[in-house]
Amino acid sequence: MPDSIPSKLSIRDHDRAAVHMTYVYPVVSRRAGGVSVGINLNPNNACNWRCIYCQVPDLKRGAAPAIDLKQLEAELTSLLNDILHGDFLQTRVPEDARRLNDIALSGNGEPTSAKEFPEVIQLIGRVMKRFGLIGKIKLVLITNGSLISREAVQSGLKRMAKLNGEVWYKLDTATREGMARINNTRQSLKKTAEHLTLAAALCPTWIQTCVFAQNGAAPSAQEQQAYLDFLARLLAQGVRLRGVLLYGIARPSLQPEAAQLSALPAAWLEEFAQKLKQIGLTVSISP
Ligand code: SF4
């Protein structure tokens, strides 16, 4: 079970800058007790969604640019080499976090919008094999799931499954109104259910859900029920979900709605987690 969310929520900018790379950056997490190697396929800060809690600076609508696969492979090799055979852990990481936890595709936008997504997974697999990492660490894809109907994305997910991969699938709400308000997408719930079903069939899939108060109000009882019903329906249909990663807004949003958002008390998350457990889901909370 994942013990933290090495997403952009936990990126420390100085780490990204310090390694001077375009696509690859280290995330040191004391809480998770290790280092995550992040891969950012969206150095152009472009995403097809615009979540109101998003922490990407200067976020714009769009897709990932063309990926320089050679450069990505060189950067990944260099950082892993530094972590596994160099002095990165000794010089940059607190003693209690000196291990490599995972490789996470978590960038400044939607990673599956990169045309080269399947080639990127193939490349990561090649590098992991070279370092003897297959089966030893996880490969995580943090995604909003909106492009999973693309064959290229599906082929990437199939490859990920062979690399101890996990999909962390963003689902913050299960109402049309909620998706428009929180994620600024017009994607239907029918499509969301189809995509989630596909993801779970291709690769072990966790739901990642960000919960927060907007203008002082926590998600309404109806919102909560719609979300619980949506997941319960999927489970009843045999969709195999690994569980839910429930997280709050630990860092400020960089979107215009930032001032409207505030963190919910830990007790709220706990109570909501109980409701999820009651429908048979494993829950990991990251306040
Ligand atoms: S899907 Fe992720 S990158 Fe895109 S807007 Fe939402 S939080 Fe930001």
CSV table of C-alpha atoms and ligand atoms in Angstrom, one decimal:
chain,number,residue,atom,x,y,z
A,1,MET,CA,0.0,0.0,0.0
A,2,PRO,CA,1.4,3.4,-0.8
A,3,ASP,CA,2.6,5.2,2.2
A,4,SER,CA,2.7,8.7,0.7
A,5,ILE,CA,1.7,10.7,-2.3
A,6,PRO,CA,4.9,11.7,-4.1
A,7,SER,CA,3.0,14.0,-6.4
A,8,LYS,CA,3.7,17.6,-7.2
A,9,LEU,CA,2.1,18.2,-3.8
A,10,SER,CA,5.3,17.1,-2.1
A,11,ILE,CA,7.8,18.4,-4.7
A,12,ARG,CA,10.4,20.6,-3.1
A,13,ASP,CA,11.3,23.1,-5.8
A,14,HIS,CA,14.9,23.4,-4.7
A,15,ASP,CA,15.3,19.7,-5.3
A,16,ARG,CA,14.1,20.0,-8.8
A,17,ALA,CA,16.3,23.0,-9.5
A,18,ALA,CA,19.3,21.5,-7.8
A,19,VAL,CA,19.6,18.5,-10.2
A,20,HIS,CA,19.2,20.8,-13.3
A,21,MET,CA,17.2,18.4,-15.3
A,22,THR,CA,14.2,18.9,-17.6
A,23,TYR,CA,12.2,15.8,-16.9
A,24,VAL,CA,13.6,14.1,-13.8
A,25,TYR,CA,13.7,15.3,-10.2
A,26,PRO,CA,14.1,13.8,-6.7
A,27,VAL,CA,11.4,14.1,-4.0
A,28,VAL,CA,12.8,13.5,-0.5
A,29,SER,CA,10.1,12.5,1.9
A,30,ARG,CA,10.9,12.0,5.5
A,31,ARG,CA,7.4,10.9,6.2
A,32,ALA,CA,7.5,8.2,3.5
A,33,GLY,CA,11.0,7.4,4.7
A,34,GLY,CA,12.5,7.5,1.3
A,35,VAL,CA,13.3,9.2,-2.0
A,36,SER,CA,10.9,9.2,-5.0
A,37,VAL,CA,12.3,9.8,-8.5
A,38,GLY,CA,9.7,12.0,-10.2
A,39,ILE,CA,9.3,12.2,-14.0
A,40,ASN,CA,7.7,15.4,-15.3
A,41,LEU,CA,6.5,14.9,-18.9
A,42,ASN,CA,4.9,18.4,-18.8
A,43,PRO,CA,7.8,20.9,-18.4
A,44,ASN,CA,5.5,23.3,-20.3
A,45,ASN,CA,3.1,23.4,-17.3
A,46,ALA,CA,0.2,22.3,-19.5
A,47,CYS,CA,-2.7,20.1,-18.5
A,48,ASN,CA,-6.1,19.3,-20.1
A,49,TRP,CA,-7.8,19.9,-16.7
A,50,ARG,CA,-7.6,22.9,-14.3
A,51,CYS,CA,-8.1,21.7,-10.8
A,52,ILE,CA,-8.7,24.6,-8.4
A,53,TYR,CA,-6.2,23.2,-5.9
A,54,CYS,CA,-3.5,22.6,-8.5
A,55,GLN,CA,0.0,23.7,-7.4
A,56,VAL,CA,1.5,23.9,-10.8
A,57,PRO,CA,2.7,27.5,-11.4
A,58,ASP,CA,1.5,29.3,-14.5
A,59,LEU,CA,-0.7,26.3,-15.4
A,60,LYS,CA,-2.1,26.4,-18.9
A,61,ARG,CA,-4.5,24.3,-20.8
A,62,GLY,CA,-2.8,21.9,-23.3
A,63,ALA,CA,-0.9,18.7,-23.7
A,64,ALA,CA,2.7,17.7,-23.0
A,65,PRO,CA,5.3,18.8,-25.6
A,66,ALA,CA,7.2,16.3,-27.7
A,67,ILE,CA,9.4,14.4,-25.3
A,68,ASP,CA,13.2,14.0,-26.0
A,69,LEU,CA,13.4,10.4,-25.1
A,70,LYS,CA,17.2,10.3,-25.2
A,71,GLN,CA,17.5,13.2,-22.8
A,72,LEU,CA,14.9,11.6,-20.5
A,73,GLU,CA,16.8,8.3,-20.5
A,74,ALA,CA,20.1,10.1,-19.8
A,75,GLU,CA,18.5,12.1,-16.9
A,76,LEU,CA,16.9,9.1,-15.3
A,77,THR,CA,20.0,7.0,-15.6
A,78,SER,CA,22.1,9.8,-14.1
A,79,LEU,CA,19.8,10.5,-11.1
A,80,LEU,CA,19.4,6.8,-10.3
A,81,ASN,CA,23.1,6.3,-10.6
A,82,ASP,CA,23.6,9.1,-8.1
A,83,ILE,CA,21.1,7.7,-5.7
A,84,LEU,CA,22.1,4.0,-6.0
A,85,HIS,CA,25.9,4.3,-6.6
A,86,GLY,CA,26.8,7.9,-5.7
A,87,ASP,CA,26.6,10.1,-2.7
A,88,PHE,CA,23.1,11.6,-3.2
A,89,LEU,CA,21.6,9.8,-0.2
A,90,GLN,CA,24.5,10.7,2.1
A,91,THR,CA,24.7,14.3,1.1
A,92,ARG,CA,21.1,15.2,0.4
A,93,VAL,CA,18.8,13.0,2.3
A,94,PRO,CA,18.1,12.8,6.1
A,95,GLU,CA,19.4,9.6,7.6
A,96,ASP,CA,15.9,8.1,8.2
A,97,ALA,CA,14.9,8.5,4.5
A,98,ARG,CA,18.0,7.0,2.8
A,99,ARG,CA,16.3,4.6,0.4
A,100,LEU,CA,14.7,4.7,-3.0
A,101,ASN,CA,11.0,4.3,-2.8
A,102,ASP,CA,9.6,4.5,-6.3
A,103,ILE,CA,9.6,6.2,-9.7
A,104,ALA,CA,6.6,8.4,-10.2
A,105,LEU,CA,5.2,9.9,-13.3
A,106,SER,CA,3.9,13.1,-11.7
A,107,GLY,CA,4.5,16.3,-13.5
A,108,ASN,CA,3.2,19.7,-14.1
A,109,GLY,CA,0.3,18.5,-16.2
A,110,GLU,CA,-1.3,15.3,-17.3
A,111,PRO,CA,1.5,12.8,-18.1
A,112,THR,CA,-0.6,10.6,-20.4
A,113,SER,CA,-1.1,13.6,-22.8
A,114,ALA,CA,2.5,12.9,-24.0
A,115,LYS,CA,2.3,11.2,-27.4
A,116,GLU,CA,5.4,9.2,-26.4
A,117,PHE,CA,3.7,7.8,-23.2
A,118,PRO,CA,4.1,4.1,-24.2
A,119,GLU,CA,7.7,4.7,-25.3
A,120,VAL,CA,8.4,6.5,-22.0
A,121,ILE,CA,7.1,3.5,-20.0
A,122,GLN,CA,9.3,1.2,-22.2
A,123,LEU,CA,12.3,3.4,-21.5
A,124,ILE,CA,11.7,3.5,-17.8
A,125,GLY,CA,11.4,-0.3,-17.8
A,126,ARG,CA,14.7,-0.6,-19.6
A,127,VAL,CA,16.4,1.7,-17.1
A,128,MET,CA,14.8,-0.1,-14.1
A,129,LYS,CA,16.1,-3.4,-15.5
A,130,ARG,CA,19.6,-2.0,-16.0
A,131,PHE,CA,19.6,-1.0,-12.3
A,132,GLY,CA,18.0,-4.3,-11.1
A,133,LEU,CA,15.0,-2.4,-9.8
A,134,ILE,CA,12.1,-4.4,-11.4
A,135,GLY,CA,10.0,-5.9,-8.6
A,136,LYS,CA,12.0,-4.0,-6.0
A,137,ILE,CA,10.4,-0.5,-6.3
A,138,LYS,CA,7.1,0.7,-7.6
A,139,LEU,CA,6.4,2.7,-10.7
A,140,VAL,CA,3.5,5.1,-10.1
A,141,LEU,CA,1.5,7.0,-12.6
A,142,ILE,CA,-0.4,10.0,-11.2
A,143,THR,CA,-3.2,10.7,-13.7
A,144,ASN,CA,-6.6,12.4,-14.1
A,145,GLY,CA,-7.5,9.4,-16.2
A,146,SER,CA,-9.1,11.5,-18.9
A,147,LEU,CA,-7.1,10.0,-21.8
A,148,ILE,CA,-7.2,6.4,-20.9
A,149,SER,CA,-9.5,5.7,-23.9
A,150,ARG,CA,-6.4,6.2,-26.1
A,151,GLU,CA,-4.8,3.0,-27.2
A,152,ALA,CA,-1.3,4.3,-26.7
A,153,VAL,CA,-2.2,5.1,-23.1
A,154,GLN,CA,-3.6,1.6,-22.6
A,155,SER,CA,-0.5,0.1,-24.0
A,156,GLY,CA,1.6,2.1,-21.6
A,157,LEU,CA,-0.6,0.9,-18.7
A,158,LYS,CA,-0.2,-2.8,-19.7
A,159,ARG,CA,3.6,-2.3,-19.7
A,160,MET,CA,3.4,-0.6,-16.3
A,161,ALA,CA,1.6,-3.6,-14.9
A,162,LYS,CA,4.7,-5.7,-15.7
A,163,LEU,CA,6.9,-3.2,-13.9
A,164,ASN,CA,5.2,-3.4,-10.5
A,165,GLY,CA,3.2,-0.4,-11.6
A,166,GLU,CA,0.3,1.4,-10.0
A,167,VAL,CA,-2.1,3.9,-11.3
A,168,TRP,CA,-3.2,6.7,-8.9
A,169,TYR,CA,-6.4,7.8,-10.5
A,170,LYS,CA,-7.7,11.3,-9.7
A,171,LEU,CA,-11.3,11.3,-8.6
A,172,ASP,CA,-12.2,14.2,-6.4
A,173,THR,CA,-16.0,14.1,-6.9
A,174,ALA,CA,-18.6,12.0,-8.6
A,175,THR,CA,-21.0,14.7,-9.7
A,176,ARG,CA,-21.0,16.5,-13.0
A,177,GLU,CA,-21.3,19.8,-11.1
A,178,GLY,CA,-18.3,18.9,-8.9
A,179,MET,CA,-16.1,17.9,-11.8
A,180,ALA,CA,-16.9,21.3,-13.5
A,181,ARG,CA,-16.3,23.2,-10.3
A,182,ILE,CA,-13.2,21.4,-8.9
A,183,ASN,CA,-11.5,20.0,-12.0
A,184,ASN,CA,-12.8,22.4,-14.7
A,185,THR,CA,-13.7,19.5,-17.0
A,186,ARG,CA,-16.9,18.7,-18.7
A,187,GLN,CA,-16.1,15.0,-18.7
A,188,SER,CA,-19.2,12.9,-17.9
A,189,LEU,CA,-19.5,10.5,-15.0
A,190,LYS,CA,-20.2,7.7,-17.5
A,191,LYS,CA,-16.9,8.3,-19.2
A,192,THR,CA,-15.1,8.6,-15.8
A,193,ALA,CA,-16.6,5.2,-14.8
A,194,GLU,CA,-15.5,3.7,-18.2
A,195,HIS,CA,-12.0,5.0,-17.9
A,196,LEU,CA,-11.6,3.9,-14.3
A,197,THR,CA,-12.8,0.4,-15.2
A,198,LEU,CA,-10.3,0.3,-18.0
A,199,ALA,CA,-7.4,1.5,-15.8
A,200,ALA,CA,-8.2,-1.0,-13.1
A,201,ALA,CA,-8.4,-3.9,-15.7
A,202,LEU,CA,-4.9,-3.0,-17.1
A,203,CYS,CA,-2.9,-2.1,-14.0
A,204,PRO,CA,-3.4,-2.0,-10.2
A,205,THR,CA,-5.3,1.2,-9.6
A,206,TRP,CA,-5.8,3.4,-6.5
A,207,ILE,CA,-8.2,6.3,-6.4
A,208,GLN,CA,-6.6,9.5,-5.3
A,209,THR,CA,-9.0,12.1,-3.9
A,210,CYS,CA,-8.3,15.6,-2.7
A,211,VAL,CA,-10.7,16.9,-0.1
A,212,PHE,CA,-11.0,20.4,1.2
A,213,ALA,CA,-13.4,23.1,2.1
A,214,GLN,CA,-14.5,25.7,-0.4
A,215,ASN,CA,-15.6,29.1,0.9
A,216,GLY,CA,-15.6,27.4,4.3
A,217,ALA,CA,-17.9,24.6,3.3
A,218,ALA,CA,-16.9,20.9,3.4
A,219,PRO,CA,-18.2,18.6,0.6
A,220,SER,CA,-22.0,18.4,1.2
A,221,ALA,CA,-23.7,15.2,2.4
A,222,GLN,CA,-25.1,14.8,-1.2
A,223,GLU,CA,-21.6,15.2,-2.7
A,224,GLN,CA,-20.2,12.6,-0.3
A,225,GLN,CA,-23.0,10.2,-1.0
A,226,ALA,CA,-22.7,10.6,-4.8
A,227,TYR,CA,-19.0,9.7,-4.5
A,228,LEU,CA,-19.6,6.7,-2.2
A,229,ASP,CA,-22.4,5.4,-4.5
A,230,PHE,CA,-20.2,5.8,-7.6
A,231,LEU,CA,-17.4,3.8,-6.1
A,232,ALA,CA,-19.8,1.2,-4.5
A,233,ARG,CA,-21.4,0.7,-8.0
A,234,LEU,CA,-18.0,0.1,-9.5
A,235,LEU,CA,-17.1,-2.4,-6.8
A,236,ALA,CA,-20.4,-4.2,-7.3
A,237,GLN,CA,-19.6,-4.4,-11.0
A,238,GLY,CA,-16.4,-6.2,-10.2
A,239,VAL,CA,-14.0,-3.4,-10.8
A,240,ARG,CA,-10.9,-4.2,-8.7
A,241,LEU,CA,-9.8,-1.0,-7.0
A,242,ARG,CA,-6.8,-1.2,-4.7
A,243,GLY,CA,-8.3,1.5,-2.4
A,244,VAL,CA,-8.5,5.2,-1.9
A,245,LEU,CA,-5.7,7.7,-1.2
A,246,LEU,CA,-7.4,10.4,0.7
A,247,TYR,CA,-5.5,13.7,1.0
A,248,GLY,CA,-6.1,17.2,2.0
A,249,ILE,CA,-4.5,20.4,0.7
A,250,ALA,CA,-1.2,20.6,2.6
A,251,ARG,CA,0.2,23.3,0.4
A,252,PRO,CA,-1.4,26.4,-1.2
A,253,SER,CA,-3.1,26.2,-4.6
A,254,LEU,CA,-1.6,28.3,-7.3
A,255,GLN,CA,-4.9,28.9,-9.0
A,256,PRO,CA,-7.2,32.0,-8.9
A,257,GLU,CA,-9.5,30.1,-6.5
A,258,ALA,CA,-6.7,29.7,-3.9
A,259,ALA,CA,-8.3,32.1,-1.4
A,260,GLN,CA,-11.5,30.1,-1.4
A,261,LEU,CA,-9.8,26.9,-0.3
A,262,SER,CA,-9.0,25.6,3.2
A,263,ALA,CA,-7.9,22.4,4.7
A,264,LEU,CA,-10.5,20.2,6.5
A,265,PRO,CA,-9.8,19.0,10.0
A,266,ALA,CA,-8.1,15.6,10.3
A,267,ALA,CA,-11.3,14.3,12.0
A,268,TRP,CA,-13.3,15.0,8.9
A,269,LEU,CA,-10.9,12.9,6.8
A,270,GLU,CA,-11.0,10.2,9.4
A,271,GLU,CA,-14.8,10.1,9.3
A,272,PHE,CA,-15.0,10.1,5.5
A,273,ALA,CA,-12.4,7.3,5.5
A,274,GLN,CA,-14.7,5.3,7.7
A,275,LYS,CA,-17.5,5.6,5.2
A,276,LEU,CA,-15.2,4.4,2.5
A,277,LYS,CA,-14.1,1.4,4.6
A,278,GLN,CA,-17.8,0.6,5.1
A,279,ILE,CA,-18.2,0.0,1.4
A,280,GLY,CA,-15.2,-2.3,1.4
A,281,LEU,CA,-12.4,0.0,0.4
A,282,THR,CA,-8.9,0.2,1.8
A,283,VAL,CA,-8.1,3.8,2.7
A,284,SER,CA,-4.8,5.6,3.2
A,285,ILE,CA,-5.0,9.2,4.6
A,286,SER,CA,-2.4,11.8,3.8
A,287,PRO,CA,-3.7,15.0,5.5
B,1,SF4,S1,-5.0,17.1,-13.2
B,1,SF4,FE1,-3.2,17.4,-11.9
B,1,SF4,S2,-1.8,18.8,-13.1
B,1,SF4,FE2,-3.8,18.8,-14.1
B,1,SF4,S3,-4.8,20.6,-13.2
B,1,SF4,FE3,-5.4,18.9,-12.0
B,1,SF4,S4,-3.9,18.8,-10.3
B,1,SF4,FE4,-3.1,20.1,-11.9
